[in-house]
mmCIF file of C-alpha atoms in Angstrom:
data_model
loop_
_atom_site.group_PDB
_atom_site.id
_atom_site.type_symbol
_atom_site.label_atom_id
_atom_site.label_comp_id
_atom_site.label_asym_id
_atom_site.label_seq_id
_atom_site.Cartn_x
_atom_site.Cartn_y
_atom_site.Cartn_z
ATOM 1 C CA MET A 834 44.404 -11.334 29.104
ATOM 2 C CA GLU A 835 41.390 -10.856 26.914
ATOM 3 C CA LYS A 836 38.149 -12.276 28.243
ATOM 4 C CA THR A 837 35.342 -13.775 26.245
ATOM 5 C CA MET A 838 31.698 -13.063 26.832
ATOM 6 C CA ALA A 839 31.313 -16.524 28.338
ATOM 7 C CA LYS A 840 34.196 -16.047 30.759
ATOM 8 C CA GLY A 841 32.845 -12.628 31.716
ATOM 9 C CA LYS A 842 29.435 -14.102 32.492
ATOM 10 C CA ALA A 843 31.048 -16.894 34.499
ATOM 11 C CA ALA A 844 33.042 -14.363 36.520
ATOM 12 C CA VAL A 845 29.918 -12.345 37.280
ATOM 13 C CA MET A 846 28.054 -15.490 38.310
ATOM 14 C CA ARG A 847 30.908 -16.614 40.568
ATOM 15 C CA ALA A 848 31.010 -13.217 42.226
ATOM 16 C CA ALA A 849 27.257 -13.308 42.824
ATOM 17 C CA LEU A 850 27.384 -16.828 44.261
ATOM 18 C CA THR A 851 30.348 -15.946 46.451
ATOM 19 C CA GLY A 852 28.490 -12.915 47.765
ATOM 20 C CA LEU A 853 25.415 -14.968 48.623
ATOM 21 C CA HIS A 854 27.615 -17.528 50.355
ATOM 22 C CA ARG A 855 29.682 -15.087 52.402
ATOM 23 C CA THR A 856 26.750 -12.979 53.539
ATOM 24 C CA GLY A 857 24.590 -15.958 54.450
ATOM 25 C CA ALA A 858 21.784 -14.499 52.322
ATOM 26 C CA GLY A 859 21.121 -17.888 50.766
ATOM 27 C CA ARG A 860 20.305 -19.447 54.118
ATOM 28 C CA LEU A 861 18.079 -16.515 55.065
ATOM 29 C CA LEU A 862 16.138 -16.745 51.812
ATOM 30 C CA ALA A 863 15.895 -20.543 51.782
ATOM 31 C CA PRO A 864 12.510 -20.845 53.557
ATOM 32 C CA PHE A 865 11.017 -18.750 50.762
ATOM 33 C CA THR A 866 13.072 -19.938 47.794
ATOM 34 C CA GLN A 867 13.958 -23.622 48.244
ATOM 35 C CA GLY A 868 10.611 -24.996 47.085
ATOM 36 C CA GLN A 869 9.818 -28.705 47.114
ATOM 37 C CA GLY A 870 12.986 -29.761 45.351
ATOM 38 C CA LEU A 871 15.047 -29.507 42.206
ATOM 39 C CA ILE A 872 16.167 -31.400 39.124
ATOM 40 C CA PHE A 873 19.890 -31.422 38.408
ATOM 41 C CA MET A 874 21.044 -31.417 34.786
ATOM 42 C CA LEU A 875 24.316 -33.027 33.708
ATOM 43 C CA HIS A 876 25.898 -34.191 30.467
ATOM 44 C CA ARG A 877 29.354 -35.724 30.802
ATOM 45 C CA VAL A 878 31.300 -37.205 33.733
ATOM 46 C CA LYS A 879 35.043 -37.270 33.077
ATOM 47 C CA PRO A 880 38.097 -37.560 35.296
ATOM 48 C CA GLU A 881 40.313 -34.503 35.362
ATOM 49 C CA THR A 882 43.668 -35.292 33.772
ATOM 50 C CA GLY A 883 46.689 -33.038 33.430
ATOM 51 C CA VAL A 884 46.604 -29.271 33.115
ATOM 52 C CA PRO A 885 43.202 -27.980 31.923
ATOM 53 C CA ARG A 886 43.230 -26.726 28.347
ATOM 54 C CA GLU A 887 42.622 -23.027 27.867
ATOM 55 C CA PHE A 888 40.432 -23.623 24.809
ATOM 56 C CA ALA A 889 37.749 -25.997 26.020
ATOM 57 C CA PRO A 890 34.372 -24.325 25.431
ATOM 58 C CA ASN A 891 32.454 -27.538 26.108
ATOM 59 C CA ARG A 892 34.050 -28.004 29.512
ATOM 60 C CA ILE A 893 30.858 -26.519 30.932
ATOM 61 C CA LEU A 894 29.218 -29.862 30.063
ATOM 62 C CA GLU A 895 31.758 -31.935 32.039
ATOM 63 C CA VAL A 896 32.057 -32.661 35.762
ATOM 64 C CA SER A 897 34.528 -34.947 37.482
ATOM 65 C CA PRO A 898 33.393 -38.181 39.150
ATOM 66 C CA GLU A 899 34.773 -36.865 42.450
ATOM 67 C CA PHE A 900 32.654 -33.722 42.257
ATOM 68 C CA LEU A 901 29.512 -35.626 41.299
ATOM 69 C CA GLY A 902 30.021 -38.036 44.184
ATOM 70 C CA ASP A 903 30.491 -35.117 46.578
ATOM 71 C CA VAL A 904 27.289 -33.477 45.318
ATOM 72 C CA LEU A 905 25.309 -36.694 45.794
ATOM 73 C CA ASP A 906 26.559 -36.896 49.370
ATOM 74 C CA GLN A 907 25.875 -33.210 49.963
ATOM 75 C CA VAL A 908 22.292 -33.553 48.771
ATOM 76 C CA LEU A 909 21.669 -36.574 50.974
ATOM 77 C CA GLU A 910 23.323 -34.952 53.994
ATOM 78 C CA ALA A 911 21.116 -31.883 53.480
ATOM 79 C CA GLY A 912 18.102 -34.148 54.045
ATOM 80 C CA LEU A 913 16.746 -34.264 50.498
ATOM 81 C CA ASP A 914 15.531 -37.557 49.058
ATOM 82 C CA ILE A 915 17.070 -38.469 45.690
ATOM 83 C CA VAL A 916 14.076 -39.783 43.763
ATOM 84 C CA THR A 917 12.940 -40.859 40.311
ATOM 85 C CA LEU A 918 11.044 -38.467 38.083
ATOM 86 C CA ASP A 919 7.928 -40.575 38.632
ATOM 87 C CA GLU A 920 8.228 -39.970 42.372
ATOM 88 C CA ALA A 921 8.943 -36.280 41.793
ATOM 89 C CA ALA A 922 5.749 -35.991 39.728
ATOM 90 C CA GLU A 923 3.805 -37.759 42.493
ATOM 91 C CA ARG A 924 5.118 -35.400 45.160
ATOM 92 C CA LEU A 925 4.382 -32.331 43.052
ATOM 93 C CA THR A 926 0.915 -33.571 42.147
ATOM 94 C CA HIS A 927 -0.161 -34.520 45.651
ATOM 95 C CA GLY A 928 1.960 -32.163 47.750
ATOM 96 C CA GLU A 929 3.147 -35.001 49.950
ATOM 97 C CA GLY A 930 6.612 -36.209 50.909
ATOM 98 C CA GLY A 931 9.755 -34.318 51.839
ATOM 99 C CA ARG A 932 12.056 -32.180 49.743
ATOM 100 C CA PHE A 933 13.710 -34.065 46.911
ATOM 101 C CA ALA A 934 16.285 -33.951 44.147
ATOM 102 C CA CYS A 935 16.407 -35.696 40.778
ATOM 103 C CA PHE A 936 19.543 -36.221 38.709
ATOM 104 C CA THR A 937 19.286 -36.211 34.922
ATOM 105 C CA PHE A 938 21.848 -36.707 32.142
ATOM 106 C CA ASP A 939 21.352 -35.537 28.565
ATOM 107 C CA ASP A 940 22.494 -37.212 25.330
ATOM 108 C CA GLY A 941 23.716 -40.674 26.458
ATOM 109 C CA TYR A 942 27.467 -40.143 26.703
ATOM 110 C CA ARG A 943 29.435 -43.341 27.252
ATOM 111 C CA ASP A 944 31.171 -41.884 30.306
ATOM 112 C CA ASN A 945 27.779 -41.871 32.081
ATOM 113 C CA LYS A 946 28.004 -45.659 32.187
ATOM 114 C CA GLU A 947 31.668 -45.794 33.103
ATOM 115 C CA TYR A 948 31.866 -43.073 35.731
ATOM 116 C CA ALA A 949 28.379 -41.927 36.794
ATOM 117 C CA LEU A 950 26.537 -45.235 37.161
ATOM 118 C CA PRO A 951 28.878 -46.632 39.855
ATOM 119 C CA LEU A 952 28.406 -43.489 41.958
ATOM 120 C CA PHE A 953 24.627 -43.904 41.977
ATOM 121 C CA GLN A 954 24.868 -47.643 42.551
ATOM 122 C CA ALA A 955 27.152 -47.114 45.547
ATOM 123 C CA ARG A 956 24.495 -44.893 47.137
ATOM 124 C CA ASN A 957 21.495 -46.841 45.792
ATOM 125 C CA VAL A 958 19.897 -43.707 44.329
ATOM 126 C CA PRO A 959 18.228 -43.269 40.911
ATOM 127 C CA PHE A 960 18.874 -41.088 37.878
ATOM 128 C CA THR A 961 17.500 -40.513 34.368
ATOM 129 C CA LEU A 962 19.176 -40.626 30.952
ATOM 130 C CA TYR A 963 17.631 -38.635 28.100
ATOM 131 C CA ILE A 964 18.476 -40.135 24.697
ATOM 132 C CA PRO A 965 18.296 -38.485 21.248
ATOM 133 C CA THR A 966 17.529 -41.673 19.369
ATOM 134 C CA ALA A 967 19.699 -41.028 16.291
ATOM 135 C CA TYR A 968 22.764 -40.967 18.538
ATOM 136 C CA PRO A 969 23.051 -44.614 19.708
ATOM 137 C CA SER A 970 23.038 -45.736 16.084
ATOM 138 C CA GLY A 971 26.018 -43.479 15.372
ATOM 139 C CA HIS A 972 24.040 -41.047 13.213
ATOM 140 C CA GLY A 973 23.951 -38.112 15.599
ATOM 141 C CA GLU A 974 25.631 -34.770 15.048
ATOM 142 C CA LEU A 975 27.209 -33.445 18.224
ATOM 143 C CA TRP A 976 27.767 -30.196 16.407
ATOM 144 C CA TRP A 977 28.978 -28.208 19.428
ATOM 145 C CA VAL A 978 31.808 -30.731 19.842
ATOM 146 C CA ALA A 979 32.520 -30.697 16.105
ATOM 147 C CA LEU A 980 32.705 -26.913 16.149
ATOM 148 C CA GLU A 981 35.264 -27.003 18.954
ATOM 149 C CA GLU A 982 37.371 -29.583 17.128
ATOM 150 C CA ALA A 983 37.222 -27.735 13.789
ATOM 151 C CA ILE A 984 38.355 -24.487 15.397
ATOM 152 C CA ASP A 985 41.085 -26.264 17.321
ATOM 153 C CA ARG A 986 42.422 -27.833 14.117
ATOM 154 C CA ALA A 987 42.505 -24.574 12.165
ATOM 155 C CA PRO A 988 46.041 -23.138 12.492
ATOM 156 C CA ASP A 989 45.278 -19.501 11.652
ATOM 157 C CA GLU A 990 41.608 -18.950 10.865
ATOM 158 C CA VAL A 991 38.302 -20.567 10.069
ATOM 159 C CA SER A 992 36.013 -19.391 7.324
ATOM 160 C CA ILE A 993 32.315 -19.958 6.940
ATOM 161 C CA ASP A 994 29.683 -18.668 4.528
ATOM 162 C CA ARG A 995 27.441 -16.116 6.211
ATOM 163 C CA ASP A 996 24.658 -14.595 4.144
ATOM 164 C CA GLY A 997 26.598 -15.071 0.934
ATOM 165 C CA ASP A 998 29.840 -13.598 2.262
ATOM 166 C CA THR A 999 32.868 -15.448 3.611
ATOM 167 C CA TRP A 1000 33.226 -14.881 7.341
ATOM 168 C CA ARG A 1001 36.844 -15.268 8.429
ATOM 169 C CA LEU A 1002 37.693 -15.561 12.114
ATOM 170 C CA PRO A 1003 41.131 -15.981 13.731
ATOM 171 C CA THR A 1004 42.287 -19.154 15.491
ATOM 172 C CA GLY A 1005 45.968 -18.362 16.038
ATOM 173 C CA THR A 1006 45.826 -18.260 19.845
ATOM 174 C CA ASP A 1007 43.627 -19.831 22.502
ATOM 175 C CA ALA A 1008 42.050 -16.426 23.113
ATOM 176 C CA ASP A 1009 41.263 -16.185 19.390
ATOM 177 C CA LYS A 1010 39.739 -19.657 19.418
ATOM 178 C CA ILE A 1011 37.562 -18.888 22.423
ATOM 179 C CA ARG A 1012 36.182 -15.698 20.858
ATOM 180 C CA THR A 1013 35.691 -17.404 17.505
ATOM 181 C CA TYR A 1014 33.825 -20.320 19.073
ATOM 182 C CA GLU A 1015 31.471 -17.964 20.913
ATOM 183 C CA LYS A 1016 30.721 -15.929 17.791
ATOM 184 C CA ILE A 1017 30.069 -18.913 15.560
ATOM 185 C CA TYR A 1018 28.161 -20.900 18.204
ATOM 186 C CA TRP A 1019 25.589 -18.187 18.898
ATOM 187 C CA TRP A 1020 25.268 -17.300 15.221
ATOM 188 C CA LEU A 1021 24.521 -20.958 14.464
ATOM 189 C CA ARG A 1022 22.028 -21.213 17.311
ATOM 190 C CA ALA A 1023 19.977 -18.421 15.736
ATOM 191 C CA LEU A 1024 19.740 -20.142 12.343
ATOM 192 C CA PRO A 1025 16.989 -22.545 11.217
ATOM 193 C CA GLU A 1026 17.946 -26.058 12.285
ATOM 194 C CA GLU A 1027 18.613 -27.548 8.854
ATOM 195 C CA THR A 1028 20.629 -24.499 7.782
ATOM 196 C CA MET A 1029 22.700 -24.692 10.950
ATOM 197 C CA ARG A 1030 23.426 -28.405 10.474
ATOM 198 C CA ALA A 1031 24.463 -27.796 6.855
ATOM 199 C CA LYS A 1032 26.919 -25.116 7.977
ATOM 200 C CA ILE A 1033 28.440 -27.479 10.548
ATOM 201 C CA ARG A 1034 28.768 -30.327 8.038
ATOM 202 C CA GLU A 1035 30.580 -27.992 5.660
ATOM 203 C CA LEU A 1036 32.929 -26.755 8.387
ATOM 204 C CA ALA A 1037 33.569 -30.274 9.678
ATOM 205 C CA GLU A 1038 34.409 -31.590 6.218
ATOM 206 C CA ARG A 1039 36.806 -28.716 5.546
ATOM 207 C CA HIS A 1040 38.738 -29.410 8.771
ATOM 208 C CA GLY A 1041 38.636 -33.198 8.688
ATOM 209 C CA VAL A 1042 36.155 -33.708 11.524
ATOM 210 C CA ASP A 1043 34.197 -36.959 11.186
ATOM 211 C CA LEU A 1044 30.789 -36.304 12.733
ATOM 212 C CA SER A 1045 29.715 -39.966 12.680
ATOM 213 C CA LYS A 1046 32.934 -41.155 14.302
ATOM 214 C CA GLN A 1047 32.641 -38.475 16.937
ATOM 215 C CA CYS A 1048 29.153 -39.718 17.774
ATOM 216 C CA ARG A 1049 30.259 -43.366 17.887
ATOM 217 C CA ASP A 1050 33.234 -42.501 20.088
ATOM 218 C CA LEU A 1051 31.278 -40.467 22.642
ATOM 219 C CA ILE A 1052 27.765 -41.947 22.762
ATOM 220 C CA MET A 1053 26.580 -45.320 24.055
ATOM 221 C CA THR A 1054 25.263 -47.880 21.579
ATOM 222 C CA TRP A 1055 21.813 -49.419 21.948
ATOM 223 C CA ASP A 1056 23.430 -52.511 23.471
ATOM 224 C CA GLU A 1057 25.127 -50.357 26.095
ATOM 225 C CA LEU A 1058 21.880 -48.556 26.764
ATOM 226 C CA ARG A 1059 20.075 -51.877 27.157
ATOM 227 C CA ASP A 1060 22.613 -52.785 29.799
ATOM 228 C CA MET A 1061 22.022 -49.449 31.533
ATOM 229 C CA ALA A 1062 18.243 -49.837 31.314
ATOM 230 C CA SER A 1063 18.440 -53.216 33.039
ATOM 231 C CA ASP A 1064 19.525 -51.462 36.249
ATOM 232 C CA PRO A 1065 16.442 -50.534 38.318
ATOM 233 C CA LEU A 1066 18.132 -47.267 39.323
ATOM 234 C CA VAL A 1067 18.131 -46.027 35.710
ATOM 235 C CA THR A 1068 15.158 -44.421 33.961
ATOM 236 C CA MET A 1069 15.342 -43.893 30.218
ATOM 237 C CA GLY A 1070 13.820 -40.715 28.832
ATOM 238 C CA ALA A 1071 13.446 -39.283 25.336
ATOM 239 C CA HIS A 1072 15.334 -36.286 23.947
ATOM 240 C CA THR A 1073 13.891 -36.114 20.385
ATOM 241 C CA LYS A 1074 15.238 -38.058 17.433
ATOM 242 C CA ASP A 1075 17.892 -35.669 16.096
ATOM 243 C CA HIS A 1076 18.486 -33.210 18.975
ATOM 244 C CA LEU A 1077 16.701 -30.351 17.207
ATOM 245 C CA ALA A 1078 15.307 -27.200 18.813
ATOM 246 C CA LEU A 1079 11.595 -27.970 18.684
ATOM 247 C CA ALA A 1080 10.418 -24.357 18.767
ATOM 248 C CA LYS A 1081 12.166 -23.741 15.427
ATOM 249 C CA LEU A 1082 10.305 -26.571 13.703
ATOM 250 C CA PRO A 1083 6.822 -26.659 12.159
ATOM 251 C CA GLU A 1084 4.375 -28.302 14.545
ATOM 252 C CA LYS A 1085 4.073 -31.510 12.527
ATOM 253 C CA GLU A 1086 7.845 -31.943 12.396
ATOM 254 C CA ALA A 1087 8.256 -31.118 16.085
ATOM 255 C CA LEU A 1088 5.650 -33.715 17.021
ATOM 256 C CA ALA A 1089 7.371 -36.307 14.827
ATOM 257 C CA GLN A 1090 10.661 -35.665 16.619
ATOM 258 C CA ILE A 1091 8.906 -36.244 19.953
ATOM 259 C CA VAL A 1092 6.842 -39.297 19.028
ATOM 260 C CA GLU A 1093 9.452 -41.068 16.902
ATOM 261 C CA SER A 1094 11.981 -40.810 19.736
ATOM 262 C CA ALA A 1095 9.540 -42.517 22.102
ATOM 263 C CA ASP A 1096 8.736 -45.155 19.480
ATOM 264 C CA ARG A 1097 12.427 -45.988 18.964
ATOM 265 C CA ILE A 1098 13.217 -46.224 22.669
ATOM 266 C CA GLU A 1099 10.229 -48.521 23.185
ATOM 267 C CA ALA A 1100 11.311 -50.713 20.280
ATOM 268 C CA GLU A 1101 14.929 -50.933 21.421
ATOM 269 C CA LEU A 1102 14.534 -51.108 25.191
ATOM 270 C CA GLY A 1103 11.100 -52.653 25.602
ATOM 271 C CA GLU A 1104 9.456 -49.841 27.562
ATOM 272 C CA ARG A 1105 7.913 -46.610 26.327
ATOM 273 C CA PRO A 1106 9.452 -43.533 27.971
ATOM 274 C CA VAL A 1107 7.202 -41.119 29.854
ATOM 275 C CA HIS A 1108 9.857 -38.504 30.601
ATOM 276 C CA PHE A 1109 11.283 -36.053 28.059
ATOM 277 C CA ALA A 1110 13.999 -33.384 27.803
ATOM 278 C CA TYR A 1111 13.869 -30.537 25.292
ATOM 279 C CA PRO A 1112 17.123 -30.122 23.336
ATOM 280 C CA TYR A 1113 18.834 -26.891 24.428
ATOM 281 C CA GLY A 1114 15.776 -26.266 26.594
ATOM 282 C CA ASP A 1115 15.908 -22.460 26.641
ATOM 283 C CA PRO A 1116 12.834 -20.329 25.814
ATOM 284 C CA GLY A 1117 13.954 -19.962 22.196
ATOM 285 C CA SER A 1118 14.163 -23.744 21.777
ATOM 286 C CA ALA A 1119 11.069 -24.925 23.668
ATOM 287 C CA GLY A 1120 7.924 -23.004 24.472
ATOM 288 C CA PRO A 1121 4.235 -23.439 25.330
ATOM 289 C CA ARG A 1122 3.401 -25.132 22.010
ATOM 290 C CA ASP A 1123 6.090 -27.738 22.657
ATOM 291 C CA PHE A 1124 5.034 -28.210 26.283
ATOM 292 C CA ALA A 1125 1.545 -29.039 25.008
ATOM 293 C CA LEU A 1126 2.914 -31.372 22.321
ATOM 294 C CA THR A 1127 4.862 -33.482 24.812
ATOM 295 C CA GLU A 1128 1.866 -33.703 27.121
ATOM 296 C CA GLY A 1129 -0.350 -34.705 24.218
ATOM 297 C CA ALA A 1130 2.191 -37.339 23.179
ATOM 298 C CA GLY A 1131 1.773 -39.044 26.550
ATOM 299 C CA PHE A 1132 4.786 -37.808 28.481
ATOM 300 C CA ARG A 1133 4.301 -37.389 32.194
ATOM 301 C CA THR A 1134 7.131 -34.899 32.658
ATOM 302 C CA ALA A 1135 9.371 -32.861 30.410
ATOM 303 C CA VAL A 1136 12.328 -30.743 31.464
ATOM 304 C CA THR A 1137 13.771 -27.507 30.147
ATOM 305 C CA THR A 1138 17.055 -25.747 30.923
ATOM 306 C CA ARG A 1139 15.264 -22.784 32.471
ATOM 307 C CA LYS A 1140 16.879 -22.232 35.864
ATOM 308 C CA GLY A 1141 14.818 -22.807 38.970
ATOM 309 C CA MET A 1142 13.503 -24.916 41.790
ATOM 310 C CA LEU A 1143 10.286 -26.912 41.853
ATOM 311 C CA PHE A 1144 7.273 -25.429 43.634
ATOM 312 C CA PRO A 1145 3.702 -26.653 44.269
ATOM 313 C CA ALA A 1146 2.461 -24.675 41.240
ATOM 314 C CA HIS A 1147 4.579 -26.865 38.972
ATOM 315 C CA LYS A 1148 1.968 -29.606 39.353
ATOM 316 C CA ASP A 1149 0.094 -27.748 36.596
ATOM 317 C CA HIS A 1150 3.210 -27.491 34.403
ATOM 318 C CA LEU A 1151 4.783 -30.942 34.535
ATOM 319 C CA THR A 1152 5.943 -30.698 30.909
ATOM 320 C CA ALA A 1153 7.740 -27.382 31.526
ATOM 321 C CA LEU A 1154 9.933 -28.171 34.513
ATOM 322 C CA PRO A 1155 13.087 -26.148 35.271
ATOM 323 C CA ARG A 1156 16.486 -27.662 35.990
ATOM 324 C CA VAL A 1157 19.669 -26.686 37.789
ATOM 325 C CA SER A 1158 22.870 -27.233 35.817
ATOM 326 C CA LEU A 1159 25.915 -28.849 37.383
ATOM 327 C CA ASN A 1160 28.314 -26.788 35.279
ATOM 328 C CA GLY A 1161 31.898 -27.881 34.812
ATOM 329 C CA GLU A 1162 33.125 -24.339 35.422
ATOM 330 C CA PHE A 1163 31.444 -24.249 38.853
ATOM 331 C CA GLN A 1164 32.667 -27.412 40.561
ATOM 332 C CA ASP A 1165 32.566 -26.074 44.098
ATOM 333 C CA LEU A 1166 30.406 -27.420 46.936
ATOM 334 C CA SER A 1167 29.828 -23.926 48.299
ATOM 335 C CA TYR A 1168 28.006 -23.170 45.068
ATOM 336 C CA THR A 1169 25.928 -26.329 45.132
ATOM 337 C CA ALA A 1170 25.016 -25.646 48.787
ATOM 338 C CA LEU A 1171 23.571 -22.365 47.540
ATOM 339 C CA TYR A 1172 21.734 -24.143 44.741
ATOM 340 C CA LEU A 1173 19.888 -26.184 47.361
ATOM 341 C CA THR A 1174 18.567 -22.982 48.961
ATOM 342 C CA GLY A 1175 17.109 -21.852 45.629
ATOM 343 C CA ALA A 1176 18.244 -18.290 46.348
ATOM 344 C CA PRO A 1177 20.386 -17.767 43.196
ATOM 345 C CA PHE A 1178 17.541 -18.883 40.951
ATOM 346 C CA ALA A 1179 14.924 -16.823 42.778
ATOM 347 C CA ILE A 1180 17.059 -13.739 42.223
ATOM 348 C CA TRP A 1181 17.713 -14.748 38.592
ATOM 349 C CA ASN A 1182 13.956 -15.193 37.997
ATOM 350 C CA GLY A 1183 12.856 -12.076 39.854
ATOM 351 C CA PHE A 1184 11.278 -14.353 42.497
ATOM 352 C CA GLN A 1185 8.867 -15.762 39.917
ATOM 353 C CA GLN A 1186 8.355 -19.413 40.846
ATOM 354 C CA VAL A 1187 7.028 -20.812 37.544
ATOM 355 C CA ASP A 1188 8.282 -19.875 34.073
ATOM 356 C CA ALA A 1189 6.254 -21.724 31.457
ATOM 357 C CA ALA A 1190 5.601 -18.940 28.970
#
């Protein structure tokens, strides 16, 4: 069967993790690579139902409640404290306290309330939700979900304007759909933000995908978020206004996305957020300029999607913190045991502890 680039990368990563696990190299490296702790990144928590679909490119953003519960227990049994981001910042700043883990969820999916919250309540441990503030009002564009749905609805092919020419890509089989999604997704990610959103709106309209309904169906309302915020275990963080890649925006616009998101959360929930997550979070979406903007806007911490553990040197880079993804394609406790050693990320980063450039 034909493999996509994404599946090929996943296979390579699984092989590397399996090798580290079987050889015990992770445990041997741990004293040098585990650092002070780590921040887990999640998006959706959904029960597994039926036979998994072959075409499900956004499955990487989904973990089952059972797996999440097992990871929480694994982290606690490993002797790490599950702490708030405020406590994490304190420990990094002062170098005191034991090793720790934070759990963070991006975007405000409704299933976080239904399936994730009870798991944290049962263990009396905290977590953070990062909210793009257009989303709870139903005005967000979850374009990666819309792209999947548009491709899935197209019986034979999808077409999209690319540099003045019509780009036609096949959708006749699941393998076709997977390849087509990958090609369009990464092409869109390289475009200016407004251009990319215009392309998605055009594609969604052509294939009958209602972006607003999709947002309302998947994302919590402000009332639901108020209910979440009333739980002392839950910290609310900002995630820009419109989920735009800040590094692609002019400085004034990037700062507005940061500040207006904090303003809206304060107005709706009664407390100004001091923790922030960069949309996409990779080096092409958030860089040193943006790290300085969030610090200047009054945020105490800000998280990226750069892979890595937290080390003492991160006390000087609290608005450029790395995270460790709980990926839906890697729901295996042997992998997460390796994550806690930090070894996979040390190898990935060439044993560089801080990446804030």
